[in-house]
């Protein structure tokens, strides 16, 4: 197998837990984090179901020990919280001992503040500090500064596949010897912008979402942030690092079909999975678990099912979507699912696809619906987004 | 009904930014999707909001749009039968 | 290391950059504080069915990419890599305004769909039916440079044809916010051009520049893209050391550079970063700038690269770009240095070919 990009630390915050351990416990106890909107000030409060994170902004500011004058968006707060856990988890004490970068991903950036102070910042000066935190790059800059990373810092936004591409760029840079260590992941908070945006597409489910079910009616949105620490073989060796898993395969392809919808036969997704398998130099039969994109929209799950059949034929591996736990966390989705994929390898366990009852008629795929113990060598994780972006990552055991 | 049809044509051109079309270019029975005006699923969502906003008709299943928005004729008929404002 | 050649370029900018001759003849120093692009005939490049939903930035990106690919005679690239600092700010502003003004009711999807940062890359792929690698970088003033870094990684990983570009558009709402906090110059300080304005802030421009990069040199080649490096939040005194290390990696010293292309934008608070190098390690090197023509935007450095590529090919430095006058016999090594408000420092090294 191809080695060379080690995952040595992880951090996560989602609606099912504020750290790795809490997320893991929720996953194995089938505890989902979807409920009616409680915190966001919107007309859809108490109506639309989402995966909200328990901590308020105020609590996060206290936990991160930020000054009162800070201009953090919720995306930056969540991102910094998860990134710090990842760095701690990787036992890094001197970040600049090796050439270290940060690649984050977001779709909404600081939209939560911009929509809140849309008109009022023209009248009152006190909220103008958030003007600078609107840009997608702002959260990455803040996270990098808090970690002491000063040089290679970047941000990716490819809608719902964003953080898969952040992980992929990080892995490619390490493989190419451009960098020794890189913190990769993504963060997206919930905002009126995205909730209403997905509502206009009429793909929000009124109930708990049902990935891969014939009677699925759409997705639940969620908010989350997750980061991985990737290190080169050299750093792992020098520091005698514990390796959680390897990033062994990655690929990105474009469906080139429609601005938002996936093609009927899942061509982009098929290409992404096939390319990732080639990069990992493994056969489809060697994949032990697929963490599917599985948003529970009629379009995605059908198209992804087709793509899975295209790649795996009659031998479809165990698969599930964890979106029913967390909701679809947009740019953070691939990063939180990377964490779940690695937890599956570490704990030798498959996480169930909640709320599933009836297979989709013409593809008939049945996901895993129970917590299942199993030795796992390779996990394949899919993430697709608007603009035809399809990305696949493969994580392998050490 | 005739007024409504003219109104719909003008609104469709305006809301969907069909710069190359004029009201008189659209026949009542032209198909709006596919070969006719070339509208797609995103336009269907735009039209669903228009029905709600301008005629007080709520459609919760986007798939229903297919039959309602077949042509100006079917759309006008549907609005006449269901409008609340 | 594989070689990476710029074989085709396309630009939609605040100047007439449809071709270089027209640009040299018609160029005009910008005297307004907010400047929109010189519009091409979009319909020559984009189908009516697609164009009706596209905001300016998307159209500009699609046009610039089409020109670059055509020049390099590439039908479908093996990767489409886009940099955009603000993304599709017109449509995101439109959707946001509707949310606020209509209290979250009667919202329609088009502006939301078109508002995602990767719309330009997605629409280029859709138009070309290109199913290859497609990524969008959105890190402020190094968005375009990260796209170049990714492209270089691709070329070194045996890919042969990469389409890479930078695009940003002016959105009324975001500009109004930036004016509120003094990022945009007041109009009345502009009469003598940006470097003589003696004021804070800069002039806002927009544009799209795309480049066809390949591992083989074609007849159309402009220059070789050697390397790119980004430094997000380094201290003032670290800029020079980072730059010298970057050059040293290519066995170059500052004095080996034949031309430096600087991102001076007339902001008296931050142009000191350029001035410091201009007066020290670059003092005997020919220096030019370009933002008095392009305006400032997060991916304005892609206009700088467009300019640099033209200079490489013609081996002539237009007078109206010069910041000093030095004798330059042959232009072999060119360096672009850009930063925005003391952050997002980037170095891009080109070699004539």
Short mmCIF file of N, CA, C and O in Angstrom, two decimals, chain A residues 62-170:
data_model
loop_
_atom_site.label_atom_id
_atom_site.label_comp_id
_atom_site.label_asym_id
_atom_site.label_seq_id
_atom_site.Cartn_x
_atom_site.Cartn_y
_atom_site.Cartn_z
N UNK A 62 -15.19 32.04 25.79
CA UNK A 62 -14.58 31.78 27.10
C UNK A 62 -13.62 30.59 27.03
O UNK A 62 -12.49 30.67 27.51
N UNK A 63 -14.07 29.52 26.40
CA UNK A 63 -13.22 28.33 26.30
C UNK A 63 -11.93 28.60 25.53
O UNK A 63 -10.89 28.03 25.84
N UNK A 64 -12.03 29.45 24.53
CA UNK A 64 -10.84 29.76 23.71
C UNK A 64 -10.02 30.90 24.31
O UNK A 64 -8.99 31.28 23.76
N UNK A 65 -10.52 31.44 25.43
CA UNK A 65 -9.84 32.54 26.13
C UNK A 65 -9.59 33.73 25.21
O UNK A 65 -8.49 34.30 25.17
N UNK A 66 -10.61 34.12 24.45
CA UNK A 66 -10.47 35.25 23.54
C UNK A 66 -10.86 36.54 24.26
O UNK A 66 -11.72 36.52 25.14
N UNK A 67 -10.25 37.65 23.86
CA UNK A 67 -10.64 38.93 24.47
C UNK A 67 -12.06 39.32 24.07
O UNK A 67 -12.55 38.89 23.02
N UNK A 68 -12.71 40.13 24.89
CA UNK A 68 -14.08 40.55 24.60
C UNK A 68 -14.20 41.31 23.27
O UNK A 68 -15.23 41.31 22.63
N UNK A 69 -13.08 41.95 22.89
CA UNK A 69 -13.10 42.76 21.67
C UNK A 69 -12.92 41.93 20.40
O UNK A 69 -12.81 42.48 19.32
N UNK A 70 -12.90 40.62 20.52
CA UNK A 70 -12.63 39.77 19.36
C UNK A 70 -13.69 39.96 18.28
O UNK A 70 -14.82 40.37 18.56
N UNK A 71 -13.32 39.64 17.03
CA UNK A 71 -14.31 39.71 15.95
C UNK A 71 -14.46 38.35 15.27
O UNK A 71 -14.49 38.24 14.05
N UNK A 72 -14.58 37.31 16.08
CA UNK A 72 -14.71 35.96 15.55
C UNK A 72 -16.13 35.69 15.06
O UNK A 72 -17.10 35.95 15.75
N UNK A 73 -16.24 35.13 13.87
CA UNK A 73 -17.51 34.56 13.41
C UNK A 73 -17.65 33.21 14.11
O UNK A 73 -16.67 32.68 14.66
N UNK A 74 -18.84 32.63 14.06
CA UNK A 74 -19.01 31.31 14.68
C UNK A 74 -18.18 30.26 13.93
O UNK A 74 -17.66 29.32 14.52
N UNK A 75 -18.04 30.44 12.63
CA UNK A 75 -17.20 29.54 11.84
C UNK A 75 -15.76 29.52 12.39
O UNK A 75 -15.16 28.45 12.53
N UNK A 76 -15.25 30.70 12.72
CA UNK A 76 -13.88 30.78 13.26
C UNK A 76 -13.81 30.18 14.65
O UNK A 76 -12.84 29.48 14.99
N UNK A 77 -14.83 30.42 15.48
CA UNK A 77 -14.84 29.87 16.84
C UNK A 77 -14.82 28.35 16.80
O UNK A 77 -14.02 27.70 17.48
N UNK A 78 -15.71 27.78 16.00
CA UNK A 78 -15.78 26.31 15.92
C UNK A 78 -14.48 25.76 15.35
O UNK A 78 -13.94 24.75 15.84
N UNK A 79 -13.97 26.42 14.31
CA UNK A 79 -12.75 25.96 13.66
C UNK A 79 -11.57 25.96 14.61
O UNK A 79 -10.81 24.98 14.70
N UNK A 80 -11.41 27.06 15.34
CA UNK A 80 -10.27 27.15 16.25
C UNK A 80 -10.38 26.10 17.37
O UNK A 80 -9.39 25.49 17.77
N UNK A 81 -11.61 25.89 17.82
CA UNK A 81 -11.84 24.91 18.89
C UNK A 81 -11.40 23.50 18.43
O UNK A 81 -10.68 22.80 19.14
N UNK A 82 -11.84 23.11 17.25
CA UNK A 82 -11.49 21.77 16.74
C UNK A 82 -10.02 21.66 16.38
O UNK A 82 -9.38 20.64 16.64
N UNK A 83 -9.46 22.72 15.78
CA UNK A 83 -8.06 22.68 15.36
C UNK A 83 -7.14 22.55 16.57
O UNK A 83 -6.13 21.84 16.54
N UNK A 84 -7.50 23.23 17.67
CA UNK A 84 -6.68 23.14 18.88
C UNK A 84 -6.71 21.72 19.46
O UNK A 84 -5.69 21.22 19.93
N UNK A 85 -7.88 21.09 19.41
CA UNK A 85 -7.94 19.71 19.89
C UNK A 85 -7.04 18.80 19.04
O UNK A 85 -6.33 17.94 19.56
N UNK A 86 -7.06 19.04 17.73
CA UNK A 86 -6.26 18.21 16.82
C UNK A 86 -4.77 18.33 17.12
O UNK A 86 -4.05 17.33 17.18
N UNK A 87 -4.32 19.57 17.34
CA UNK A 87 -2.89 19.80 17.60
C UNK A 87 -2.49 19.18 18.94
O UNK A 87 -1.42 18.58 19.07
N UNK A 88 -3.39 19.30 19.91
CA UNK A 88 -3.14 18.72 21.23
C UNK A 88 -3.11 17.19 21.12
O UNK A 88 -2.22 16.52 21.67
N UNK A 89 -4.07 16.66 20.38
CA UNK A 89 -4.18 15.23 20.18
C UNK A 89 -2.92 14.65 19.51
O UNK A 89 -2.53 13.51 19.75
N UNK A 90 -2.28 15.47 18.67
CA UNK A 90 -1.06 15.03 17.98
C UNK A 90 0.19 15.27 18.83
O UNK A 90 1.31 15.05 18.36
N UNK A 91 -0.02 15.72 20.07
CA UNK A 91 1.10 15.97 20.98
C UNK A 91 2.14 16.93 20.42
O UNK A 91 3.34 16.74 20.59
N UNK A 92 1.65 17.97 19.76
CA UNK A 92 2.60 18.94 19.21
C UNK A 92 2.80 20.05 20.24
O UNK A 92 1.83 20.68 20.68
N UNK A 93 4.03 20.28 20.62
CA UNK A 93 4.29 21.34 21.59
C UNK A 93 4.97 22.53 20.92
O UNK A 93 4.73 23.67 21.27
N UNK A 94 5.78 22.25 19.91
CA UNK A 94 6.45 23.34 19.19
C UNK A 94 6.06 23.26 17.72
O UNK A 94 6.63 22.50 16.95
N UNK A 95 5.06 24.05 17.36
CA UNK A 95 4.48 23.93 16.02
C UNK A 95 5.50 24.23 14.92
O UNK A 95 5.46 23.65 13.85
N UNK A 96 6.43 25.16 15.21
CA UNK A 96 7.37 25.56 14.17
C UNK A 96 8.68 24.79 14.16
O UNK A 96 9.64 25.16 13.50
N UNK A 97 8.69 23.66 14.90
CA UNK A 97 9.86 22.80 14.83
C UNK A 97 10.00 22.22 13.42
O UNK A 97 11.09 21.93 12.96
N UNK A 98 8.85 22.04 12.77
CA UNK A 98 8.85 21.57 11.38
C UNK A 98 8.06 22.56 10.54
O UNK A 98 7.25 23.32 11.07
N UNK A 99 8.30 22.52 9.24
CA UNK A 99 7.58 23.42 8.33
C UNK A 99 6.11 23.01 8.32
O UNK A 99 5.75 21.94 7.81
N UNK A 100 5.27 23.87 8.91
CA UNK A 100 3.89 23.51 9.15
C UNK A 100 2.93 24.47 8.46
O UNK A 100 3.14 25.68 8.50
N UNK A 101 1.90 23.94 7.84
CA UNK A 101 0.90 24.78 7.18
C UNK A 101 -0.49 24.51 7.71
O UNK A 101 -0.71 23.60 8.52
N UNK A 102 -1.43 25.33 7.26
CA UNK A 102 -2.83 25.13 7.61
C UNK A 102 -3.69 25.31 6.36
O UNK A 102 -3.54 26.29 5.64
N UNK A 103 -4.54 24.32 6.11
CA UNK A 103 -5.48 24.45 4.99
C UNK A 103 -6.87 24.19 5.54
O UNK A 103 -7.17 23.09 6.02
N UNK A 104 -7.69 25.21 5.53
CA UNK A 104 -9.04 25.05 6.05
C UNK A 104 -10.05 25.21 4.93
O UNK A 104 -9.71 25.60 3.81
N UNK A 105 -11.29 24.90 5.24
CA UNK A 105 -12.34 24.99 4.24
C UNK A 105 -13.59 25.56 4.88
O UNK A 105 -13.87 25.32 6.05
N UNK A 106 -14.30 26.34 4.11
CA UNK A 106 -15.58 26.86 4.60
C UNK A 106 -16.46 27.22 3.42
O UNK A 106 -15.97 27.47 2.32
N UNK A 107 -17.76 27.24 3.66
CA UNK A 107 -18.64 27.76 2.60
C UNK A 107 -19.27 29.07 3.05
O UNK A 107 -19.37 29.99 2.26
N UNK A 108 -19.67 29.18 4.32
CA UNK A 108 -20.34 30.42 4.76
C UNK A 108 -19.39 31.47 5.31
O UNK A 108 -19.72 32.65 5.32
N UNK A 109 -18.23 31.05 5.80
CA UNK A 109 -17.30 32.01 6.39
C UNK A 109 -17.99 32.79 7.50
O UNK A 109 -18.61 32.20 8.39
N UNK A 110 -17.91 34.11 7.44
CA UNK A 110 -18.48 34.94 8.51
C UNK A 110 -19.88 35.45 8.21
O UNK A 110 -20.29 36.49 8.71
N UNK A 111 -20.61 34.70 7.40
CA UNK A 111 -21.96 35.13 7.01
C UNK A 111 -22.88 35.32 8.21
O UNK A 111 -23.79 36.16 8.18
N UNK A 112 -22.67 34.56 9.29
CA UNK A 112 -23.56 34.68 10.46
C UNK A 112 -23.55 36.10 11.02
O UNK A 112 -24.59 36.61 11.44
N UNK A 113 -22.39 36.73 11.01
CA UNK A 113 -22.31 38.09 11.53
C UNK A 113 -22.81 39.10 10.50
O UNK A 113 -23.47 40.07 10.84
N UNK A 114 -22.46 38.88 9.23
CA UNK A 114 -22.87 39.83 8.20
C UNK A 114 -24.40 39.90 8.12
O UNK A 114 -24.97 40.98 8.01
N UNK A 115 -25.06 38.76 8.21
CA UNK A 115 -26.53 38.78 8.11
C UNK A 115 -27.15 39.40 9.36
O UNK A 115 -28.19 40.03 9.31
N UNK A 116 -26.47 39.24 10.49
CA UNK A 116 -26.99 39.79 11.73
C UNK A 116 -26.91 41.32 11.75
O UNK A 116 -27.81 42.00 12.22
N UNK A 117 -25.80 41.85 11.25
CA UNK A 117 -25.58 43.30 11.31
C UNK A 117 -25.73 43.94 9.93
O UNK A 117 -25.14 44.98 9.66
N UNK A 118 -26.53 43.33 9.10
CA UNK A 118 -26.64 43.73 7.69
C UNK A 118 -26.81 45.25 7.51
O UNK A 118 -26.11 45.87 6.73
N UNK A 119 -27.78 45.81 8.21
CA UNK A 119 -27.99 47.26 8.12
C UNK A 119 -27.39 48.01 9.30
O UNK A 119 -26.92 49.13 9.15
N UNK A 120 -27.40 47.37 10.47
CA UNK A 120 -27.03 48.11 11.67
C UNK A 120 -25.58 48.57 11.68
O UNK A 120 -25.23 49.55 12.32
N UNK A 121 -24.71 47.85 10.93
CA UNK A 121 -23.31 48.28 10.96
C UNK A 121 -23.10 49.63 10.25
O UNK A 121 -22.09 50.28 10.45
N UNK A 122 -24.07 50.03 9.46
CA UNK A 122 -23.97 51.36 8.85
C UNK A 122 -24.25 52.45 9.88
O UNK A 122 -23.72 53.54 9.81
N UNK A 123 -25.13 52.12 10.84
CA UNK A 123 -25.49 53.12 11.86
C UNK A 123 -24.53 53.09 13.05
O UNK A 123 -24.11 54.11 13.54
N UNK A 124 -24.24 51.86 13.51
CA UNK A 124 -23.43 51.76 14.72
C UNK A 124 -22.01 51.31 14.38
O UNK A 124 -21.83 50.38 13.61
N UNK A 125 -21.06 51.94 15.00
CA UNK A 125 -19.67 51.58 14.69
C UNK A 125 -19.25 50.27 15.37
O UNK A 125 -18.37 49.59 14.88
N UNK A 126 -19.88 49.93 16.48
CA UNK A 126 -19.35 48.81 17.28
C UNK A 126 -19.36 47.45 16.56
O UNK A 126 -18.52 46.61 16.85
N UNK A 127 -20.28 47.26 15.64
CA UNK A 127 -20.33 45.96 14.96
C UNK A 127 -19.55 45.93 13.65
O UNK A 127 -19.52 44.92 12.96
N UNK A 128 -18.92 47.06 13.33
CA UNK A 128 -18.16 47.10 12.07
C UNK A 128 -16.93 46.21 12.10
O UNK A 128 -16.35 45.91 11.07
N UNK A 129 -16.54 45.80 13.31
CA UNK A 129 -15.36 44.93 13.39
C UNK A 129 -15.59 43.62 12.65
O UNK A 129 -14.65 42.96 12.23
N UNK A 130 -16.85 43.24 12.48
CA UNK A 130 -17.14 41.97 11.81
C UNK A 130 -17.04 42.06 10.28
O UNK A 130 -17.10 41.05 9.60
N UNK A 131 -16.91 43.28 9.75
CA UNK A 131 -16.78 43.41 8.30
C UNK A 131 -15.54 42.63 7.83
O UNK A 131 -15.58 41.93 6.82
N UNK A 132 -14.48 42.71 8.61
CA UNK A 132 -13.24 42.03 8.24
C UNK A 132 -13.34 40.52 8.43
O UNK A 132 -12.53 39.77 7.89
N UNK A 133 -14.33 40.05 9.18
CA UNK A 133 -14.41 38.60 9.39
C UNK A 133 -15.39 37.91 8.46
O UNK A 133 -15.70 36.74 8.61
N UNK A 134 -15.88 38.64 7.47
CA UNK A 134 -16.83 38.05 6.52
C UNK A 134 -16.15 37.07 5.54
O UNK A 134 -16.69 36.03 5.22
N UNK A 135 -14.95 37.44 5.09
CA UNK A 135 -14.28 36.67 4.03
C UNK A 135 -14.04 35.23 4.44
O UNK A 135 -13.76 34.93 5.60
N UNK A 136 -14.07 34.35 3.45
CA UNK A 136 -13.85 32.93 3.69
C UNK A 136 -12.50 32.67 4.35
O UNK A 136 -12.35 31.76 5.16
N UNK A 137 -11.51 33.49 4.01
CA UNK A 137 -10.17 33.25 4.53
C UNK A 137 -9.98 33.65 5.98
O UNK A 137 -8.99 33.27 6.62
N UNK A 138 -10.92 34.41 6.52
CA UNK A 138 -10.72 34.97 7.86
C UNK A 138 -10.57 33.91 8.95
O UNK A 138 -9.69 34.01 9.80
N UNK A 139 -11.44 32.90 8.93
CA UNK A 139 -11.37 31.87 9.98
C UNK A 139 -10.02 31.15 9.91
O UNK A 139 -9.38 30.91 10.95
N UNK A 140 -9.55 30.85 8.71
CA UNK A 140 -8.26 30.16 8.57
C UNK A 140 -7.13 31.00 9.15
O UNK A 140 -6.24 30.48 9.82
N UNK A 141 -7.17 32.31 8.84
CA UNK A 141 -6.13 33.20 9.37
C UNK A 141 -6.13 33.18 10.88
O UNK A 141 -5.07 33.13 11.52
N UNK A 142 -7.33 33.25 11.47
CA UNK A 142 -7.42 33.29 12.93
C UNK A 142 -6.92 31.97 13.54
O UNK A 142 -6.18 31.97 14.53
N UNK A 143 -7.33 30.86 12.93
CA UNK A 143 -6.90 29.56 13.45
C UNK A 143 -5.38 29.46 13.36
O UNK A 143 -4.70 29.06 14.30
N UNK A 144 -4.83 29.86 12.19
CA UNK A 144 -3.38 29.78 11.98
C UNK A 144 -2.65 30.61 13.02
O UNK A 144 -1.68 30.15 13.64
N UNK A 145 -3.12 31.82 13.24
CA UNK A 145 -2.46 32.70 14.22
C UNK A 145 -2.50 32.08 15.61
O UNK A 145 -1.51 32.11 16.34
N UNK A 146 -3.66 31.51 15.97
CA UNK A 146 -3.77 30.95 17.31
C UNK A 146 -2.84 29.75 17.50
O UNK A 146 -2.42 29.44 18.59
N UNK A 147 -2.52 29.08 16.39
CA UNK A 147 -1.63 27.91 16.47
C UNK A 147 -0.17 28.29 16.23
O UNK A 147 0.72 27.47 16.39
N UNK A 148 0.06 29.53 15.81
CA UNK A 148 1.43 29.97 15.55
C UNK A 148 1.92 29.63 14.15
O UNK A 148 3.12 29.60 13.89
N UNK A 149 0.98 29.36 13.22
CA UNK A 149 1.36 29.04 11.84
C UNK A 149 1.35 30.34 11.04
O UNK A 149 0.31 31.00 10.96
N UNK A 150 2.50 30.70 10.45
CA UNK A 150 2.60 32.03 9.85
C UNK A 150 2.76 32.04 8.33
O UNK A 150 2.56 33.06 7.70
N UNK A 151 3.13 30.92 7.74
CA UNK A 151 3.47 30.97 6.32
C UNK A 151 2.41 30.34 5.42
O UNK A 151 1.52 31.02 4.92
N UNK A 152 2.46 29.02 5.23
CA UNK A 152 1.50 28.44 4.29
C UNK A 152 0.13 28.30 4.96
O UNK A 152 -0.10 27.39 5.75
N UNK A 153 -0.75 29.23 4.65
CA UNK A 153 -2.13 29.18 5.17
C UNK A 153 -3.04 29.39 3.98
O UNK A 153 -2.85 30.34 3.21
N UNK A 154 -4.01 28.51 3.80
CA UNK A 154 -4.93 28.73 2.69
C UNK A 154 -6.33 28.23 3.02
O UNK A 154 -6.54 27.59 4.05
N UNK A 155 -7.26 28.55 2.15
CA UNK A 155 -8.66 28.21 2.36
C UNK A 155 -9.26 27.70 1.06
O UNK A 155 -8.96 28.24 -0.01
N UNK A 156 -10.07 26.67 1.18
CA UNK A 156 -10.71 26.09 0.00
C UNK A 156 -12.21 26.21 0.14
O UNK A 156 -12.75 26.07 1.24
N UNK A 157 -12.88 26.49 -0.95
CA UNK A 157 -14.34 26.49 -0.92
C UNK A 157 -14.87 25.85 -2.19
O UNK A 157 -14.89 26.47 -3.25
N UNK A 158 -15.23 24.59 -2.08
CA UNK A 158 -15.87 23.90 -3.19
C UNK A 158 -17.19 23.33 -2.66
O UNK A 158 -17.44 22.14 -2.73
N UNK A 159 -17.97 24.21 -2.06
CA UNK A 159 -19.27 23.86 -1.49
C UNK A 159 -19.12 22.67 -0.54
O UNK A 159 -18.20 22.66 0.28
N UNK A 160 -19.96 21.67 -0.70
CA UNK A 160 -20.04 20.60 0.30
C UNK A 160 -18.90 19.58 0.23
O UNK A 160 -18.87 18.62 0.99
N UNK A 161 -17.97 19.75 -0.69
CA UNK A 161 -16.82 18.85 -0.73
C UNK A 161 -15.56 19.56 -0.24
O UNK A 161 -14.46 19.01 -0.30
N UNK A 162 -15.70 20.78 0.24
CA UNK A 162 -14.54 21.65 0.52
C UNK A 162 -13.44 21.00 1.35
O UNK A 162 -12.27 21.01 0.96
N UNK A 163 -13.80 20.44 2.52
CA UNK A 163 -12.71 19.98 3.39
C UNK A 163 -12.06 18.70 2.87
O UNK A 163 -10.92 18.41 3.24
N UNK A 164 -12.72 17.97 2.00
CA UNK A 164 -12.05 16.82 1.37
C UNK A 164 -10.89 17.34 0.53
O UNK A 164 -9.79 16.77 0.52
N UNK A 165 -11.11 18.46 -0.13
CA UNK A 165 -10.05 19.03 -0.97
C UNK A 165 -8.94 19.65 -0.13
O UNK A 165 -7.79 19.69 -0.57
N UNK A 166 -9.29 20.12 1.08
CA UNK A 166 -8.25 20.63 1.99
C UNK A 166 -7.35 19.47 2.43
O UNK A 166 -6.12 19.60 2.44
N UNK A 167 -7.97 18.35 2.78
CA UNK A 167 -7.20 17.18 3.21
C UNK A 167 -6.33 16.68 2.04
O UNK A 167 -5.15 16.36 2.20
N UNK A 168 -6.91 16.71 0.87
CA UNK A 168 -6.21 16.24 -0.33
C UNK A 168 -5.00 17.12 -0.66
O UNK A 168 -3.91 16.61 -0.93
N UNK A 169 -5.18 18.44 -0.62
CA UNK A 169 -4.05 19.33 -0.91
C UNK A 169 -2.94 19.12 0.12
O UNK A 169 -1.76 19.05 -0.24
N UNK A 170 -3.34 19.00 1.38
CA UNK A 170 -2.35 18.77 2.44
C UNK A 170 -1.55 17.51 2.19
O UNK A 170 -0.31 17.50 2.27
#
